[in-house]
Coordinates of C-alpha atoms in Angstrom, one line a residue:
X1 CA 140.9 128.7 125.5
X2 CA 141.5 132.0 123.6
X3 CA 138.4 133.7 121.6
X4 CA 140.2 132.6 118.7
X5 CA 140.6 129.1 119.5
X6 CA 136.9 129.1 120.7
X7 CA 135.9 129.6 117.4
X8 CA 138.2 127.2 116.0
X9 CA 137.0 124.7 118.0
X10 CA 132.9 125.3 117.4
X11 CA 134.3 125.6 113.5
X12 CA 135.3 122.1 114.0
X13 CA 132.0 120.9 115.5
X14 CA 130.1 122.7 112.3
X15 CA 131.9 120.9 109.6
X16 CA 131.6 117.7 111.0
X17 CA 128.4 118.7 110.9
X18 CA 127.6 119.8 108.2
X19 CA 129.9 117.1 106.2
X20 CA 127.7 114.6 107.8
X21 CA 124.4 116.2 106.5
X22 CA 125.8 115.8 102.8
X23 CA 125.8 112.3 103.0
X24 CA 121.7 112.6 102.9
X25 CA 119.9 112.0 99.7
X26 CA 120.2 115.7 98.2
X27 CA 117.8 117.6 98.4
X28 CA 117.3 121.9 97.6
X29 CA 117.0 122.6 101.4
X30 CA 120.7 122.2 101.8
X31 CA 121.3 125.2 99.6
X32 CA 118.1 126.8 100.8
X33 CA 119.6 126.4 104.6
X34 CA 123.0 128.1 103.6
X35 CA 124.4 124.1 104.7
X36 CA 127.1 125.4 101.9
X37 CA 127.6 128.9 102.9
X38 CA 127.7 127.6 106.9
X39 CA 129.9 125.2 105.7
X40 CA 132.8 127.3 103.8
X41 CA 132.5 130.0 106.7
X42 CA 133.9 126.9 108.8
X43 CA 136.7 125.5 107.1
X44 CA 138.0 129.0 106.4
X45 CA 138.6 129.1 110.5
X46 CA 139.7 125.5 110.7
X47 CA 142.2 125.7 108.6
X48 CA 142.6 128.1 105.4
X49 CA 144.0 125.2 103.2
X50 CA 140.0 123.8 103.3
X51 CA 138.2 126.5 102.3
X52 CA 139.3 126.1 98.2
X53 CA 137.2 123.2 98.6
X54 CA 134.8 124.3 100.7
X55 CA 133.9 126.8 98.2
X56 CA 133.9 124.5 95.2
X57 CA 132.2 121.9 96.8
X58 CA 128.9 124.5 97.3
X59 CA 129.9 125.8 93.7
X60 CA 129.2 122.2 92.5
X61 CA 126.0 121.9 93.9
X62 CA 124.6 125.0 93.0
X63 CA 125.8 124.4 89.2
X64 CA 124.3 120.5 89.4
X65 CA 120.6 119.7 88.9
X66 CA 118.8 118.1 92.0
X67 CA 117.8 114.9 89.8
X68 CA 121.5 114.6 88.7
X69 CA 123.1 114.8 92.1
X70 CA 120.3 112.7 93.1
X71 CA 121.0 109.9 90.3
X72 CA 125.1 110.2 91.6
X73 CA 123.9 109.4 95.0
X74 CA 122.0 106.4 94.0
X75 CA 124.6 105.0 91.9
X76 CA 127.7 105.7 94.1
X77 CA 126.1 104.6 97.6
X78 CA 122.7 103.0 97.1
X79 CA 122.9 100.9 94.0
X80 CA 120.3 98.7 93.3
X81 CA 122.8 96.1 91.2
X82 CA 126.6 97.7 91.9
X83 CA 126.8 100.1 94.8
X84 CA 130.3 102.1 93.6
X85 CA 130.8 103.6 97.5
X86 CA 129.3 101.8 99.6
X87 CA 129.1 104.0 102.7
X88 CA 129.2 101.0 105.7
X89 CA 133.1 100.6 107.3
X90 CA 132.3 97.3 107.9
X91 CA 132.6 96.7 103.8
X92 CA 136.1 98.5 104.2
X93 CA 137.3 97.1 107.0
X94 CA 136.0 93.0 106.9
X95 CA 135.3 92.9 103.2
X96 CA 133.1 93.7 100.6
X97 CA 129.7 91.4 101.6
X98 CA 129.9 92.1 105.2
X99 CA 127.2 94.2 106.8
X100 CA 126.4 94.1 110.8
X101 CA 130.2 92.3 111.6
X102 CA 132.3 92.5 114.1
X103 CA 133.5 96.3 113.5
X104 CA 129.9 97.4 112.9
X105 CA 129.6 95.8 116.9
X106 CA 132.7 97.1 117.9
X107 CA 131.6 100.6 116.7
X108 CA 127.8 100.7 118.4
X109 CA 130.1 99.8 121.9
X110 CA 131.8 103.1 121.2
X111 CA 128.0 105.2 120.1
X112 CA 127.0 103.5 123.8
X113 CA 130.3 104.7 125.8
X114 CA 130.0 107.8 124.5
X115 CA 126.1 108.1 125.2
X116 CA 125.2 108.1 121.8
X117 CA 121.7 107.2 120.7
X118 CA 120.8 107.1 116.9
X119 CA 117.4 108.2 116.4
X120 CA 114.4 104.7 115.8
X121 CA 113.7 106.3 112.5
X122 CA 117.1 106.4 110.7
X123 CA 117.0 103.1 108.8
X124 CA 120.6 102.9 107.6
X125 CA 123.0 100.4 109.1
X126 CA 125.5 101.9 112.2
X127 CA 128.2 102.3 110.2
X128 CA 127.0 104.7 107.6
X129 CA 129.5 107.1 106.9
X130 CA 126.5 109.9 108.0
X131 CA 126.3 108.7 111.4
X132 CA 130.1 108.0 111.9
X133 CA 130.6 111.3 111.2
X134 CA 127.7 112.7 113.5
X135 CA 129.5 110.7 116.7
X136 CA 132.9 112.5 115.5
X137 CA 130.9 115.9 116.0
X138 CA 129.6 114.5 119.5
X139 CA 133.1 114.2 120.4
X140 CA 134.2 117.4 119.1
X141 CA 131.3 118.9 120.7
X142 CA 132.0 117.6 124.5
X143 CA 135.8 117.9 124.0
X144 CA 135.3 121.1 124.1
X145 CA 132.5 121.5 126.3
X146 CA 134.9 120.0 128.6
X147 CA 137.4 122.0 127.9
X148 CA 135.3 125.3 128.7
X149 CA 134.4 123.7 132.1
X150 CA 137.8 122.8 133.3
X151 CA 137.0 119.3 133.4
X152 CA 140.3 117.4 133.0
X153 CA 139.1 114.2 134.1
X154 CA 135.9 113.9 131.3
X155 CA 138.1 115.4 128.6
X156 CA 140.5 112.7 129.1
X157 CA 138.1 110.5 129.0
X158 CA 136.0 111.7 125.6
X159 CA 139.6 112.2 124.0
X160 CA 140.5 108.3 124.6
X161 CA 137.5 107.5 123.0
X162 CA 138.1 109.6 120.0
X163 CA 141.7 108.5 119.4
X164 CA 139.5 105.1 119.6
X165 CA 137.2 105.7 117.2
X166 CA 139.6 107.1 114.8
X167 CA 142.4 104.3 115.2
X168 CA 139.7 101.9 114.7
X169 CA 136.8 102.7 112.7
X170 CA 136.4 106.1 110.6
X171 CA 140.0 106.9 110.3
X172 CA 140.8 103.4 108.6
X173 CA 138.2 103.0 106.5
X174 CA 138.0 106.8 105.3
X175 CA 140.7 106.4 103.3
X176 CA 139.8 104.1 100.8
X177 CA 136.0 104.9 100.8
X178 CA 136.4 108.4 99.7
X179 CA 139.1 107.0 96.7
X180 CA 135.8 104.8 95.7
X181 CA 133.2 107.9 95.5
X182 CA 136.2 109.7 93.4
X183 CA 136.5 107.0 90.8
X184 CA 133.4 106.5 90.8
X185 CA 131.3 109.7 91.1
X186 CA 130.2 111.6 87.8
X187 CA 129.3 115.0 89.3
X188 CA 132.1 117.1 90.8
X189 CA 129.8 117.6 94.0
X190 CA 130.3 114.4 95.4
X191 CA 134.0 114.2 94.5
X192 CA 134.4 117.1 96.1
X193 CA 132.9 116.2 99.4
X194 CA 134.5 112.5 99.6
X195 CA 137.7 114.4 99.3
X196 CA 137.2 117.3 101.9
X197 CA 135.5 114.9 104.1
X198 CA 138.7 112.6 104.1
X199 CA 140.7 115.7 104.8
X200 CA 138.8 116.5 108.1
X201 CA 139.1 113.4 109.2
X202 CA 142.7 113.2 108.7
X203 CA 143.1 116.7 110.3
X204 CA 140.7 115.3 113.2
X205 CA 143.2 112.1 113.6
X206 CA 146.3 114.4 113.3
X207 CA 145.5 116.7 116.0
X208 CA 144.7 113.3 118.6
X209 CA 147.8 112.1 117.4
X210 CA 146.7 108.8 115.5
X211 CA 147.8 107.7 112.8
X212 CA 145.1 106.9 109.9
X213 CA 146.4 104.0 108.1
X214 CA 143.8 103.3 105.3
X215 CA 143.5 99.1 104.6
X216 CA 143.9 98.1 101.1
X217 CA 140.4 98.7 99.4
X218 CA 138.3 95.5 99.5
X219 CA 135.1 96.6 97.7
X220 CA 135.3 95.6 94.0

């Protein structure tokens, strides 16, 4: 690869990255970190049409008070009566009550191909959109790394999985899931991110050549 596609590619890996760290319970630290800053600098090499919303989305949580964002988040993906979002594909993809079913199994065979390990202490189910998003940066992360090492053979490999992943997990249930933390989010932070982080993922989906085909929401 080219200098210039090198940083494409390691601009790729960071939003992913840092997308996926937005879907934490908000906290100052993000804006303390630069997450925001890091963030915009990456979607501005990814592709120029993101960084509008890059930028707004760290404009939104810089104008937003931590307890509001932090009273969004509870409402939109944790509940305790009606969870707006809720972040699990299994809800999108098998219907609104199911947790741990067969696409929640289907995906951990895909975090085990791919070698990944979520950490004991993370006690959200699988599926969370966080961690779907963290094994789409694992795979970003070792196309390229095989790409930089010549290795035809593993970047086949880690790119069949991807296409995978994509055609049957994140890239059909993203769809719908960010639609539901639009309707239903009351600060413009959160829109914002559902609706970059649905972008990505289509770009990510577009460049492996699969189609995302989001299912009729399910989730009342």
């Amino acid at each position: 690869m080219s200098e210039s596609e090198d940083l494409i590619a390691l601009a790729r890996e960071d939003m992913c990255r840092y997308l996926a760290a937005c879907y934490y319970q908000p906290e100052p630290a993000f804006a303390q970190e630069g997450v925001f800053g890091s963030l915009l600098q990456a979607a501005s090499r990814v592709d120029p049409n993101l960084a509008p919303h890059a930028l707004r989305l760290g404009a939104a949580f810089e104008e937003s008070a931590t307890p509001d964002l932090l009273l969004d988040y509870t409402r939109l993906f944790l509940g305790p009566s009606h969870i707006l979002a809720k972040p699990y594909g299994s809800v999108w993809l098998e219907g609104e009550k199911t947790l741990m079913g067969d696409s929640t199994l289907g995906v951990l065979d895909l975090y085990r191909e791919g070698g990944f390990e979520i950490d004991e202490e993370f006690k959200e189910l699988p599926d969370h959109i966080a961690v779907e998003l963290e094994f789409l940066y694992l795979l970003i992360f070792r196309q390229d790394e095989a790409r930089l090492d010549a290795d035809v053979g593993r970047l086949h490999a880690v790119t069949d999985l991807k296409r995978r992943f994509l055609a049957e997990h994140l890239g059909r249930w993203i769809g719908p899931f960010a639609q539901a933390v639009q309707a239903g989010a009351q600060s413009v932070f959160y829109a914002k991110l559902a609706e970059l982080t649905e972008l990505f993922v289509r770009a990510e989906a577009h460049r492996e050549g699969v189609p995302v085909l989001s299912p009729t929401p399910t989730q009342s």
